[in-house]
mmCIF file of C-alpha atoms and ligand atoms in Angstrom:
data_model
loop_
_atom_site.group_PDB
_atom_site.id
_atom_site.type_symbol
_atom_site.label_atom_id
_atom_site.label_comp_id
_atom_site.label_asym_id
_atom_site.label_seq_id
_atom_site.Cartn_x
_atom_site.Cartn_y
_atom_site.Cartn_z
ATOM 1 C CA UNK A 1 10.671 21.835 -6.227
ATOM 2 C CA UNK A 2 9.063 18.438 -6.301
ATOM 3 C CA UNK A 3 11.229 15.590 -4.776
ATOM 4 C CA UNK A 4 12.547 13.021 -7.274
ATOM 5 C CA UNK A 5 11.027 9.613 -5.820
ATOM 6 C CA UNK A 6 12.249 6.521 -7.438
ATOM 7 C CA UNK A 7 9.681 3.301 -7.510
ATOM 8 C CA UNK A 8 10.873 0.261 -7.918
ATOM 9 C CA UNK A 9 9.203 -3.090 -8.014
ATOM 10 C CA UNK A 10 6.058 -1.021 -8.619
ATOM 11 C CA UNK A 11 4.169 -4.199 -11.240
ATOM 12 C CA UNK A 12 4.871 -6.638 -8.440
ATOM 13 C CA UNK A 13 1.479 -7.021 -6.145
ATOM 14 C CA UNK A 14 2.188 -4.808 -3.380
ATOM 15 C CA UNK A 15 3.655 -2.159 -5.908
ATOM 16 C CA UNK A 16 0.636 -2.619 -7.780
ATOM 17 C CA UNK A 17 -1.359 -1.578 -4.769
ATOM 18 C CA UNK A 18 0.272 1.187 -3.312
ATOM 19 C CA UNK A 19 0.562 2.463 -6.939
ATOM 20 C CA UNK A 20 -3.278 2.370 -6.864
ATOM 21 C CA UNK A 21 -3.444 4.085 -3.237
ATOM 22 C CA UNK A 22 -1.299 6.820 -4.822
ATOM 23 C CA UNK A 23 -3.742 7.090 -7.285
ATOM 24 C CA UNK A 24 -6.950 7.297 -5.180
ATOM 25 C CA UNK A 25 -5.414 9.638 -2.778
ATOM 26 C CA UNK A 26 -3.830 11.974 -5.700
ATOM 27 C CA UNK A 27 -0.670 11.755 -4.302
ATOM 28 C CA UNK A 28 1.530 11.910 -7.360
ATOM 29 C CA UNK A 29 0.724 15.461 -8.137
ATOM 30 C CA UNK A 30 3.449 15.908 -5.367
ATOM 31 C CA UNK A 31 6.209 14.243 -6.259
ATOM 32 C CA UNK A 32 8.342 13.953 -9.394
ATOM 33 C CA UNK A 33 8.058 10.283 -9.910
ATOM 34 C CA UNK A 34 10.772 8.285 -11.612
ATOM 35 C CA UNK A 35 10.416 4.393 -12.097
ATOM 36 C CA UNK A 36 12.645 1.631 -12.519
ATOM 37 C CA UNK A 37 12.685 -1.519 -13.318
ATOM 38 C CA UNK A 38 14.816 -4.801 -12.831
ATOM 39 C CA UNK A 39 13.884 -6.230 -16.103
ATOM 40 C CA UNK A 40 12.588 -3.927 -18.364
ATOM 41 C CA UNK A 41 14.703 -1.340 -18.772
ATOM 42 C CA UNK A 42 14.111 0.929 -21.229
ATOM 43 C CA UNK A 43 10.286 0.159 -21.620
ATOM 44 C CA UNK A 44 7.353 2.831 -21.407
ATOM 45 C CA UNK A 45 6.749 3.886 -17.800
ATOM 46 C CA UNK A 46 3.178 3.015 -16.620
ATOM 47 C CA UNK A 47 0.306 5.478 -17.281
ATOM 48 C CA UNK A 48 -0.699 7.294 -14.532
ATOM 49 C CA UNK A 49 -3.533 10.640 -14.791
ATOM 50 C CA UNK A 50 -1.137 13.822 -14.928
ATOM 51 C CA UNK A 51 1.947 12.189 -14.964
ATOM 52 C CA UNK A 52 4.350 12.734 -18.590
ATOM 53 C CA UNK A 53 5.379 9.074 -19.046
ATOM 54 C CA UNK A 54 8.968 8.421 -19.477
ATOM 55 C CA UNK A 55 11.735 5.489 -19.645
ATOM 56 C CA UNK A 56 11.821 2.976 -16.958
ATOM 57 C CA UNK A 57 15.427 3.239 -15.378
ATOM 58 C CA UNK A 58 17.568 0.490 -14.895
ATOM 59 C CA UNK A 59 17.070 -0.473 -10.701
ATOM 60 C CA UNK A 60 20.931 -1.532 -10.313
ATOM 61 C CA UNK A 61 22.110 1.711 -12.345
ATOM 62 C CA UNK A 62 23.520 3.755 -8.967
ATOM 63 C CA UNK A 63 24.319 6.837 -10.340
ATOM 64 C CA UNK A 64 20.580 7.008 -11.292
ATOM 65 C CA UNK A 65 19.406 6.118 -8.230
ATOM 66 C CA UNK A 66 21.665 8.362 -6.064
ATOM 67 C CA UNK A 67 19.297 11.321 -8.312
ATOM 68 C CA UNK A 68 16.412 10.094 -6.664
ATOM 69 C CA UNK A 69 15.633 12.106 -2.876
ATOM 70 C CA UNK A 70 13.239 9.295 -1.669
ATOM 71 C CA UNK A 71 13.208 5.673 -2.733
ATOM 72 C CA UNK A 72 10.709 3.425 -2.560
ATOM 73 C CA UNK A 73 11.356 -0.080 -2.974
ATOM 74 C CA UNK A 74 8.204 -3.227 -2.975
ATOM 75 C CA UNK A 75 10.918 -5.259 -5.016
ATOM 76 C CA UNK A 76 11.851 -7.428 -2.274
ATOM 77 C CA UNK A 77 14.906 -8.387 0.199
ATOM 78 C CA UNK A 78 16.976 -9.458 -2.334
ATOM 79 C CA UNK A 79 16.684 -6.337 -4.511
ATOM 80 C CA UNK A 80 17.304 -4.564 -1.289
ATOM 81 C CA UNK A 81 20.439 -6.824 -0.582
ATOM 82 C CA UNK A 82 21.889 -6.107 -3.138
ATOM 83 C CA UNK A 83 21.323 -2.236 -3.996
ATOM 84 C CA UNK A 84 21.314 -0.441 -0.114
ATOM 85 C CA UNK A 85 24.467 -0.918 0.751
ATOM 86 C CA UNK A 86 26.600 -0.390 -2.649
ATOM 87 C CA UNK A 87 24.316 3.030 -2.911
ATOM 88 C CA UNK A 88 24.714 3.757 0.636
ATOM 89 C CA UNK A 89 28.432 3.905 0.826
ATOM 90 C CA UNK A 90 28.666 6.411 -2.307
ATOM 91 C CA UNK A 91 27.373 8.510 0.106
ATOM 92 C CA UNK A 92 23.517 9.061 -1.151
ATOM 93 C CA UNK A 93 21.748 10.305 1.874
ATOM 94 C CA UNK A 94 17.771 10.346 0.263
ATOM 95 C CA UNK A 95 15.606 8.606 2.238
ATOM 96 C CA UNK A 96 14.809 4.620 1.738
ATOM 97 C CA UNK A 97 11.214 3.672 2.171
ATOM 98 C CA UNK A 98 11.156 -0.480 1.838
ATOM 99 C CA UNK A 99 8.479 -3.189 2.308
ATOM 100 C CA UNK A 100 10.662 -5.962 2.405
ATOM 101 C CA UNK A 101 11.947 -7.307 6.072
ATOM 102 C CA UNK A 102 15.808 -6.821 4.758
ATOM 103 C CA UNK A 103 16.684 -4.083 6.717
ATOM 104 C CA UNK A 104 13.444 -3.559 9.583
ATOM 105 C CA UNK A 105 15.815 -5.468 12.479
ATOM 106 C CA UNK A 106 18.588 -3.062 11.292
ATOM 107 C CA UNK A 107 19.398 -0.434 14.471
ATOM 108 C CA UNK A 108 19.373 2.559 11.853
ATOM 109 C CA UNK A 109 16.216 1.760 10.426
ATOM 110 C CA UNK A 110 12.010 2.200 12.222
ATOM 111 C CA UNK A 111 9.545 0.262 11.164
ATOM 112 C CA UNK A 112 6.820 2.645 9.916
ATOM 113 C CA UNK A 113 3.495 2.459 10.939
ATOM 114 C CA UNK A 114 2.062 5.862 11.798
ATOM 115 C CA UNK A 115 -1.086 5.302 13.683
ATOM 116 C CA UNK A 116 1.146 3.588 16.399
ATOM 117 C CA UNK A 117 4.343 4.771 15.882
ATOM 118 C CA UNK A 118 4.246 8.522 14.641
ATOM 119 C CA UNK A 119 6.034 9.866 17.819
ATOM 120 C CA UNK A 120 9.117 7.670 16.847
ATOM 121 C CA UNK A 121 8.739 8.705 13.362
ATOM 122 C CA UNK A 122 9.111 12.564 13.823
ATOM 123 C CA UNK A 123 12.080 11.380 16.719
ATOM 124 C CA UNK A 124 13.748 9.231 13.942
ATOM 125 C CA UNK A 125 13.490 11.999 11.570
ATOM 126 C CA UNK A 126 14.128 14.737 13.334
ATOM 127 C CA UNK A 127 17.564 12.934 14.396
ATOM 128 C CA UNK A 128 18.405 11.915 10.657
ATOM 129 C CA UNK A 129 17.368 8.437 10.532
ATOM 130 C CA UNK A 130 17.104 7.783 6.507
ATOM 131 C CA UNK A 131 15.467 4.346 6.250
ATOM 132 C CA UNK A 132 12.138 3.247 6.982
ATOM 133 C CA UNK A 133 10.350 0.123 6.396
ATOM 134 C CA UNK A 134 6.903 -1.560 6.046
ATOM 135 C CA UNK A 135 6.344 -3.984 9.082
ATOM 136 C CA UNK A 136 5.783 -7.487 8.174
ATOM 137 C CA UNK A 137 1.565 -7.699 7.667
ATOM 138 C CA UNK A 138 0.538 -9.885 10.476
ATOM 139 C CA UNK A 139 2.561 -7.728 13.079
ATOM 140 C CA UNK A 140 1.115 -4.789 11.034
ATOM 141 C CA UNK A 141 -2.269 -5.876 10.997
ATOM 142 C CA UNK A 142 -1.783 -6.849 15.046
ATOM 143 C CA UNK A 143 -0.825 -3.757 16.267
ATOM 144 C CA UNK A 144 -3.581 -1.544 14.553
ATOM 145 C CA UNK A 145 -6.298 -3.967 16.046
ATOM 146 C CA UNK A 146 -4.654 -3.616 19.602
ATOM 147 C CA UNK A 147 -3.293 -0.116 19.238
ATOM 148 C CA UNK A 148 -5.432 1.557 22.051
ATOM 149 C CA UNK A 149 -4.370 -1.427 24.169
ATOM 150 C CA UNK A 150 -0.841 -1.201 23.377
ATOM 151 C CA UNK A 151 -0.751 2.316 24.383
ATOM 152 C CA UNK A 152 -2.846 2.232 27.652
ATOM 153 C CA UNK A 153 -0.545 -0.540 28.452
ATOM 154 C CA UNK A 154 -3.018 -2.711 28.780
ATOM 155 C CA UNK A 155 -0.886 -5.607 27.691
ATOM 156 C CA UNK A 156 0.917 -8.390 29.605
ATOM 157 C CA UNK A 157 1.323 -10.554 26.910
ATOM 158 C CA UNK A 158 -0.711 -11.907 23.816
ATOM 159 C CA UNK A 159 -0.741 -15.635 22.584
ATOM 160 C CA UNK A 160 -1.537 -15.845 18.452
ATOM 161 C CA UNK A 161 -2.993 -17.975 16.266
ATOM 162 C CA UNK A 162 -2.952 -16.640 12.753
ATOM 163 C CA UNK A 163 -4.980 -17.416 9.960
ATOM 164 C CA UNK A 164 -3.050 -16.027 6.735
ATOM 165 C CA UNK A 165 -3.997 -15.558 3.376
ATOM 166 C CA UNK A 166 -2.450 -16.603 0.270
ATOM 167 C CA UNK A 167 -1.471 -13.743 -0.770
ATOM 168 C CA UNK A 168 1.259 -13.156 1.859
ATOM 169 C CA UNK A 169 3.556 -15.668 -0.030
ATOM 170 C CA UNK A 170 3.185 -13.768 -2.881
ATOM 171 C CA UNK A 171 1.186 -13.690 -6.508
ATOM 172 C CA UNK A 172 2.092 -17.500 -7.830
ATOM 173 C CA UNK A 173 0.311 -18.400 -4.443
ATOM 174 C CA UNK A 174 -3.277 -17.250 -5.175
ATOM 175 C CA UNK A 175 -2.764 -18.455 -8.429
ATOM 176 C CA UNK A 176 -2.168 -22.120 -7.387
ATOM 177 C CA UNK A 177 -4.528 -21.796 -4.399
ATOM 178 C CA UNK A 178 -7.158 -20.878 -7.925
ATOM 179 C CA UNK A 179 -5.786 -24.019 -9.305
ATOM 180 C CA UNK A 180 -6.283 -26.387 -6.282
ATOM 181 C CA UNK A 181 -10.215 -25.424 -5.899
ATOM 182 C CA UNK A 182 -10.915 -26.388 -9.884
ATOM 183 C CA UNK A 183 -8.932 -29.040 -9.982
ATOM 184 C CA UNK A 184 -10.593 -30.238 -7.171
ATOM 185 C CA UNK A 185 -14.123 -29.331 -8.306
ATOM 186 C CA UNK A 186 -13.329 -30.919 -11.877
ATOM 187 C CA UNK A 187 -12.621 -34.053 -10.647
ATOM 188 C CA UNK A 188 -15.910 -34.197 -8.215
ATOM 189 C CA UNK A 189 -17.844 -32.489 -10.254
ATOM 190 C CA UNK A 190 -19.835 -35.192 -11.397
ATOM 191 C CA UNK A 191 -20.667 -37.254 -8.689
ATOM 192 C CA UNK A 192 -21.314 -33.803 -6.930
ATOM 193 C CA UNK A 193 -24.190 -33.506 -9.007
ATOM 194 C CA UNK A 194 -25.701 -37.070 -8.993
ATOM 195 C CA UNK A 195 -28.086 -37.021 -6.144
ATOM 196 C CA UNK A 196 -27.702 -40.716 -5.824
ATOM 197 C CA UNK A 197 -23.444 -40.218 -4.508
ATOM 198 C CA UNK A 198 -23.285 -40.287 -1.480
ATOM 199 C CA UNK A 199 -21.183 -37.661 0.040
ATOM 200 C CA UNK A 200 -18.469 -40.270 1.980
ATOM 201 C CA UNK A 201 -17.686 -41.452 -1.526
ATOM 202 C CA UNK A 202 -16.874 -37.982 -2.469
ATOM 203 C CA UNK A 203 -14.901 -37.344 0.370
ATOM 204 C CA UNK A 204 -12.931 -40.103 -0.168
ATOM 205 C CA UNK A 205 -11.902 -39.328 -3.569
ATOM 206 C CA UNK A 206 -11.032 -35.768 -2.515
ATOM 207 C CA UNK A 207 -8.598 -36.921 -0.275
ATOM 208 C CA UNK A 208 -7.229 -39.169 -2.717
ATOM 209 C CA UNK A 209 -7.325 -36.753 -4.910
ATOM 210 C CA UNK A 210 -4.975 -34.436 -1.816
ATOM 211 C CA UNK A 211 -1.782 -37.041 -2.323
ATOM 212 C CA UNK A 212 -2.108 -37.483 -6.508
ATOM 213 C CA UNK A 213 0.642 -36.236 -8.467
ATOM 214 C CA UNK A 214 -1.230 -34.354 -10.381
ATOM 215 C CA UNK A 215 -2.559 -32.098 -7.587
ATOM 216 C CA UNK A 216 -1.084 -28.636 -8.432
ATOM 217 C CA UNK A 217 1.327 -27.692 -5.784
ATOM 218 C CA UNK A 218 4.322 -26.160 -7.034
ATOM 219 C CA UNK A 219 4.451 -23.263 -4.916
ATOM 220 C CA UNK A 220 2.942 -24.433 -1.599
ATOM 221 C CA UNK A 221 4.464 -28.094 -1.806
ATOM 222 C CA UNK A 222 1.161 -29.331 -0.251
ATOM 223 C CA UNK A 223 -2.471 -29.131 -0.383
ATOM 224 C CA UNK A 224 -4.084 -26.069 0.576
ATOM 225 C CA UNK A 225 -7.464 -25.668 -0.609
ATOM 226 C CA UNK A 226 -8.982 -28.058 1.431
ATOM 227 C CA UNK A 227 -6.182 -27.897 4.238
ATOM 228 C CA UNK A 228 -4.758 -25.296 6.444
ATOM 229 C CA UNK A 229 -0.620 -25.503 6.656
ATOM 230 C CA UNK A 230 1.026 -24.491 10.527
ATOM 231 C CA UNK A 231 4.021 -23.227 8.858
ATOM 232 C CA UNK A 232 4.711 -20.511 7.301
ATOM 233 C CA UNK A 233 8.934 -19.448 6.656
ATOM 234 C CA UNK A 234 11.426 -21.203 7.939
ATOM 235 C CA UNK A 235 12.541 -22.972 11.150
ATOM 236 C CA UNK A 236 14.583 -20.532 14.293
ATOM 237 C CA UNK A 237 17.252 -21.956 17.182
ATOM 238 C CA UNK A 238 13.783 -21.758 18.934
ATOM 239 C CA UNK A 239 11.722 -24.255 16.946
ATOM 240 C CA UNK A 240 9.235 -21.269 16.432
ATOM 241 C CA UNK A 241 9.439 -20.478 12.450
ATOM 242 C CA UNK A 242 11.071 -17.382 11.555
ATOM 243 C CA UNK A 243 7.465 -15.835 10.530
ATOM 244 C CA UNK A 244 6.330 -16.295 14.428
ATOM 245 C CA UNK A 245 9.531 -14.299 15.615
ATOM 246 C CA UNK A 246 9.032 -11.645 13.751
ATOM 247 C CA UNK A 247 5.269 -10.978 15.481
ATOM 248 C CA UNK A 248 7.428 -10.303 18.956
ATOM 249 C CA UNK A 249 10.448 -8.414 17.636
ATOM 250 C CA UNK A 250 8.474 -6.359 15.072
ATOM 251 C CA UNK A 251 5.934 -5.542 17.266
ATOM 252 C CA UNK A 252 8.441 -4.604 20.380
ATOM 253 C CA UNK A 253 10.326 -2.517 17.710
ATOM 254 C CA UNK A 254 7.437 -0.485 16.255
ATOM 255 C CA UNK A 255 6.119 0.240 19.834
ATOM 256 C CA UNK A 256 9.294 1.277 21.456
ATOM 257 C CA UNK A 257 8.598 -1.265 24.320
ATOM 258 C CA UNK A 258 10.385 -0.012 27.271
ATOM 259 C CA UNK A 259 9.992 -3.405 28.782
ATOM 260 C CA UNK A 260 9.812 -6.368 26.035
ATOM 261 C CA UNK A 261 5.935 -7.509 25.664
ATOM 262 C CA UNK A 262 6.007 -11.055 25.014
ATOM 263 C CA UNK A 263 3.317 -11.956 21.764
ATOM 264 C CA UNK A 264 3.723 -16.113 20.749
ATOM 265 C CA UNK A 265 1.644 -18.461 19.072
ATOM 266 C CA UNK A 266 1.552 -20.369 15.877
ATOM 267 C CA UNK A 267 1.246 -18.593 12.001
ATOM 268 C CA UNK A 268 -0.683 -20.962 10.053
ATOM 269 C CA UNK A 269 -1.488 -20.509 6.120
ATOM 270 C CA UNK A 270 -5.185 -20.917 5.035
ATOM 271 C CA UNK A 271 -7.278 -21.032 1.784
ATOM 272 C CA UNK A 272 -8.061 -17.296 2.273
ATOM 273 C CA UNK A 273 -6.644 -15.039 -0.286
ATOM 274 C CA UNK A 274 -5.798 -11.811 0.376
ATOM 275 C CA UNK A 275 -6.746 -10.938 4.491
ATOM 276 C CA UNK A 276 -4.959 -12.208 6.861
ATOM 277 C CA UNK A 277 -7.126 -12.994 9.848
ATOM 278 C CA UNK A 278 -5.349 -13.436 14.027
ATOM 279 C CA UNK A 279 -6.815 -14.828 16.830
ATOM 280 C CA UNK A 280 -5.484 -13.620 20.159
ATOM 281 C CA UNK A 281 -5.560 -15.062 23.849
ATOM 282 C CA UNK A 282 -4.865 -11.367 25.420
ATOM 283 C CA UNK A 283 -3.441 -11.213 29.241
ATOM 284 C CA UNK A 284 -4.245 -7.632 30.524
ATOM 285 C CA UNK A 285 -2.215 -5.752 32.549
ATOM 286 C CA UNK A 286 -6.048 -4.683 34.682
ATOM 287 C CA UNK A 287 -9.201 -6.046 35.316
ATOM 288 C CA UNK A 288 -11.278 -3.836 32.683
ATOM 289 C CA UNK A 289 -14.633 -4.314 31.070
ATOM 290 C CA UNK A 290 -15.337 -5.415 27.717
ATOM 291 C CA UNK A 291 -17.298 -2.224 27.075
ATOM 292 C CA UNK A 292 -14.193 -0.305 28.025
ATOM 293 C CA UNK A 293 -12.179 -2.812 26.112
ATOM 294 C CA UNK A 294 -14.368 -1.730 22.970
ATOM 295 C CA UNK A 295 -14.094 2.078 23.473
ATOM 296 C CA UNK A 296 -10.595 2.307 23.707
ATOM 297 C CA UNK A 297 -10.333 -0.397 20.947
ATOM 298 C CA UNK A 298 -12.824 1.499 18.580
ATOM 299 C CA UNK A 299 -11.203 5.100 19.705
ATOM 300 C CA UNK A 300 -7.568 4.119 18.428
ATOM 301 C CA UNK A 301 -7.683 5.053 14.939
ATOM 302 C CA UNK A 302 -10.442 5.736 12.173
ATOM 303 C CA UNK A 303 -9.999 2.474 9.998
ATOM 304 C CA UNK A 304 -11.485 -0.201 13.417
ATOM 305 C CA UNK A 305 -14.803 -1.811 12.632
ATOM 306 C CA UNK A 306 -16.465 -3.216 16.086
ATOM 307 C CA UNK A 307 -18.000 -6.436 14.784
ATOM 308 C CA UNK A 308 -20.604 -7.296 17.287
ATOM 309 C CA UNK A 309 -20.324 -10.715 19.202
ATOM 310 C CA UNK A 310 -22.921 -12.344 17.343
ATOM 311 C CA UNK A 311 -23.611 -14.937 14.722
ATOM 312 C CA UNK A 312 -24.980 -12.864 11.760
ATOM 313 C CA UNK A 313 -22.710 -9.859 12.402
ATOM 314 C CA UNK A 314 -19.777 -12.042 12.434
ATOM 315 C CA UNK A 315 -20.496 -14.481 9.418
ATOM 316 C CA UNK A 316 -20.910 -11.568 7.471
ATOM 317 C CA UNK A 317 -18.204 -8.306 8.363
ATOM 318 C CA UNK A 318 -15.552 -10.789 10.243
ATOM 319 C CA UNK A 319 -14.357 -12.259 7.663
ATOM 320 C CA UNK A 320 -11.650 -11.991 5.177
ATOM 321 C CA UNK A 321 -14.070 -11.813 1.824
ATOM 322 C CA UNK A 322 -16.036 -8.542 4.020
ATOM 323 C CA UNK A 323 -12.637 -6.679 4.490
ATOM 324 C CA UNK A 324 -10.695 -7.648 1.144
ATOM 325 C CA UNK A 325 -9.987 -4.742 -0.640
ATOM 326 C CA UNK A 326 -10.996 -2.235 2.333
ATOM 327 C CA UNK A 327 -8.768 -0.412 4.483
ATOM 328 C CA UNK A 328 -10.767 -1.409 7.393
ATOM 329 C CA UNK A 329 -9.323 -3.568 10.383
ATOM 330 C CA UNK A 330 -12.344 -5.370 11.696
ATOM 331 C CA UNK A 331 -12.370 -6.654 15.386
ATOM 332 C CA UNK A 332 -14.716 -8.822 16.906
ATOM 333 C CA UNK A 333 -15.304 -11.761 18.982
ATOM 334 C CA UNK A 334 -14.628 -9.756 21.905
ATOM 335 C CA UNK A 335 -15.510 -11.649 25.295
ATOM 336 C CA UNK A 336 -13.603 -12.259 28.488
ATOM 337 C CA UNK A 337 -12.380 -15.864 28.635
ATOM 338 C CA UNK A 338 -13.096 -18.366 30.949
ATOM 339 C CA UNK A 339 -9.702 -18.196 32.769
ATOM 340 C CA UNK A 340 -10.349 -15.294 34.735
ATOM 341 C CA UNK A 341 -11.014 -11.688 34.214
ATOM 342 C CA UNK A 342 -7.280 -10.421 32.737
ATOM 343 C CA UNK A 343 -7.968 -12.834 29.953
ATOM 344 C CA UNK A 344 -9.452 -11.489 26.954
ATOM 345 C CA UNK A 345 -10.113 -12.861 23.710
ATOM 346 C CA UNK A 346 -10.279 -11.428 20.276
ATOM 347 C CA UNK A 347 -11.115 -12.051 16.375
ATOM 348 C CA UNK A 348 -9.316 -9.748 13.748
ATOM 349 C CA UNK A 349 -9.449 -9.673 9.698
ATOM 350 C CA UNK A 350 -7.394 -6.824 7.425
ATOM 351 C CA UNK A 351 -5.795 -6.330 4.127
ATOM 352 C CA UNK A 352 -2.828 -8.112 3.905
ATOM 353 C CA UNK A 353 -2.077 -6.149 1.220
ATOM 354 C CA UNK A 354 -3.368 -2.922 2.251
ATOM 355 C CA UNK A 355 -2.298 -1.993 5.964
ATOM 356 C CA UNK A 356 -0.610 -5.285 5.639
ATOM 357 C CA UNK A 357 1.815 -3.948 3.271
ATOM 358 C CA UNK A 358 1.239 -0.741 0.694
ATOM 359 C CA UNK A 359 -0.796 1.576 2.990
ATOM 360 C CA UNK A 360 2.220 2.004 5.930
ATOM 361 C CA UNK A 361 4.889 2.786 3.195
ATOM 362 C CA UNK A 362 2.422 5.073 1.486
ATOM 363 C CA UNK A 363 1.594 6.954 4.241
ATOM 364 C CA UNK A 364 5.605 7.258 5.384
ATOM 365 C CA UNK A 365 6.033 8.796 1.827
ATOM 366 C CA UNK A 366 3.472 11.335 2.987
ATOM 367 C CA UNK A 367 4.869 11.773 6.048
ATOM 368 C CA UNK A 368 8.613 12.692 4.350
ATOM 369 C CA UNK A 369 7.194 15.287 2.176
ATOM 370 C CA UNK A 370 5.295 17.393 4.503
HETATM 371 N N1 LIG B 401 5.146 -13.207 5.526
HETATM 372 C C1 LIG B 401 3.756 -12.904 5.370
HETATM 373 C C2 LIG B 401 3.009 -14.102 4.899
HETATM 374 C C3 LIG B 401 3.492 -11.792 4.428
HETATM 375 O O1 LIG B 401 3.652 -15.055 4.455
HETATM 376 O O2 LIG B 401 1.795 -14.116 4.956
HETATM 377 C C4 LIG B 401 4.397 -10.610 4.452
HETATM 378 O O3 LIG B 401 4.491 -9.883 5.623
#
């Protein structure tokens, strides 16, 4: 028999896309999917190729839920807060596949991500382990750029910067990032077209323009088109913000570091909108070349996309409008720094959506029903 999964938060943008990847990979013709919904109960279910549409199910109804043998939640942490437990203790044992970080620091739960971690994921089944979550994107997104140096151990530590995309902080974001570019653009547009203005004027008025009232900034509480914001979540004992933490603990988590692998740096928000690009300062464990560094970087897993080191190559495939959309993890910008030879640098882009988020719990679902 087909198992019952439940989907909730499935309209919401990371729903959206693994409902999509389900689609394209003709996935549902092996489960018995059941949605709910948070505020539409009651409503048509979505249409979906060979699926009989139904009623959406109310998402805080238990007894429905405890029907379900898999559920798979993109609804968020509070939807997770408040539903796990309460369903939990009536003593539902189905499996609970989640993107949201509510329960990945939880000692009963892995962090999926099953070109890294697949070993830990059979372990973690095999010994009864229920819940399984999405990693949080950048940490995702990391770890399948470095994978074959993670698991040569090539690693002595990593320093970040990130460059993240709009979409990380959700849909209202890229909306208001939209906003922020026309309303910029509207209110330049005329001098930008007059030969005769010279381009100090228009600068000027732009950043005039960055403090107005009447700059759209609901949602990011600052400027972003135009800007790049060092912050991203909120502050930690440490002064790091809680979005930088998570890079190190994730990551150690997901690998099963025997010895803790220490991965800092700063998360900063850019106009991109929906790849999340890192930087990383690499300190390797050896002295080995760059075109071993490539191999066993390319080698890792299918979806790595060597960028050459070179202008034209990386203007046009390192970037986040060349991946969006694309399952592929491009890495580039590989070269030894100037420190010595342990130090290695390196350029990645992905889906912040895709491997970022969707892909990992898709892929877990997958996983459960062989
Ligand atoms: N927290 C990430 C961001 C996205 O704000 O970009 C989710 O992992």
């Amino acid at each position: 028999m087909k198992k019952f999964v439940g989907f909730i938060g499935w309209r919401g943008m990371v729903g959206s896309v693994l409902i999509q990847r389900l689609i394209e990979e003709n996935n549902f013709g092996k489960i018995n999917p059941i949605f709910f919904s948070t505020s539409q109960v009651g409503e048509k279910s979505p249409i979906i190729k060979g699926i009989s549409r139904s009623y959406l199910k109310n998402a805080y109804d238990i007894q429905d839920l405890k029907k379900m043998h898999i559920i798979l939640t993109c609804q968020g942490a509070e939807y997770t807060n408040i539903v796990y437990q309460k369903l939990r203790s009536t003593g539902w044992k189905g499996y609970w596949l989640d993107s949201s970080s509510y329960l990945r620091m939880n000692s009963n739960s892995v962090i999926v991500l099953d070109p890294i971690n697949i070993d830990l994921i059979h372990s973690a089944i095999r010994s009864g382990v229920k819940t399984f979550v999405g990693g949080n994107c950048t940490v995702s997104l990391m770890l399948m750029a470095l994978g074959g140096l993670f698991s040569r151990n090539l690693i002595e530590w990593i320093n970040f910067s990130t460059y993240q995309a709009a979409s990380g902080a959700g849909a209202n974001y890229i909306m208001e990032l939209l906003k922020q570019m026309g309303f910029l653009y509207n209110e330049v547009s005329i001098p930008l077209n007059q030969s005769s203005n010279s381009v100090l004027n228009i600068e000027k008025k732009i950043s005039q323009l960055s403090t107005s009232d009447q700059f759209p900034k609901k949602y990011f509480l600052a400027p972003l088109a135009g800007n790049v914001l060092p912050w991203i979540d909120v502050i930690t004992e440490s002064g790091q913000t809680k979005e930088e933490r998570k890079v190190s603990e994730e990551a150690n988590k997901i690998l099963n570091s025997k010895v803790f692998i220490p991965i800092d740096g700063v998360c900063v928000r850019v106009g991109a909108f929906r790849c999340h690009s890192q930087s990383f300062l690499i300190k390797l464990t050896e002295d080995i070349s760059c075109v071993d560094i490539i191999n066993i970087i390319q080698n890792h897993n299918s979806w790595i996309k060597i960028i050459p080191n070179n202008f034209k190559d990386t203007i046009n495939s390192l970037t986040p409008f060349s991946v969006t959309g694309t399952l592929d993890i491009a890495v580039g910008r590989i070269r030894k720094l100037n420190f010595g030879s342990k130090y290695l640098s390196i350029f990645t882009v992905g889906d912040q959506l895709l491997w970022g988020a969707a892909e990992p719990i898709r892929r877990m679902l997958m996983i459960l029903l062989k």
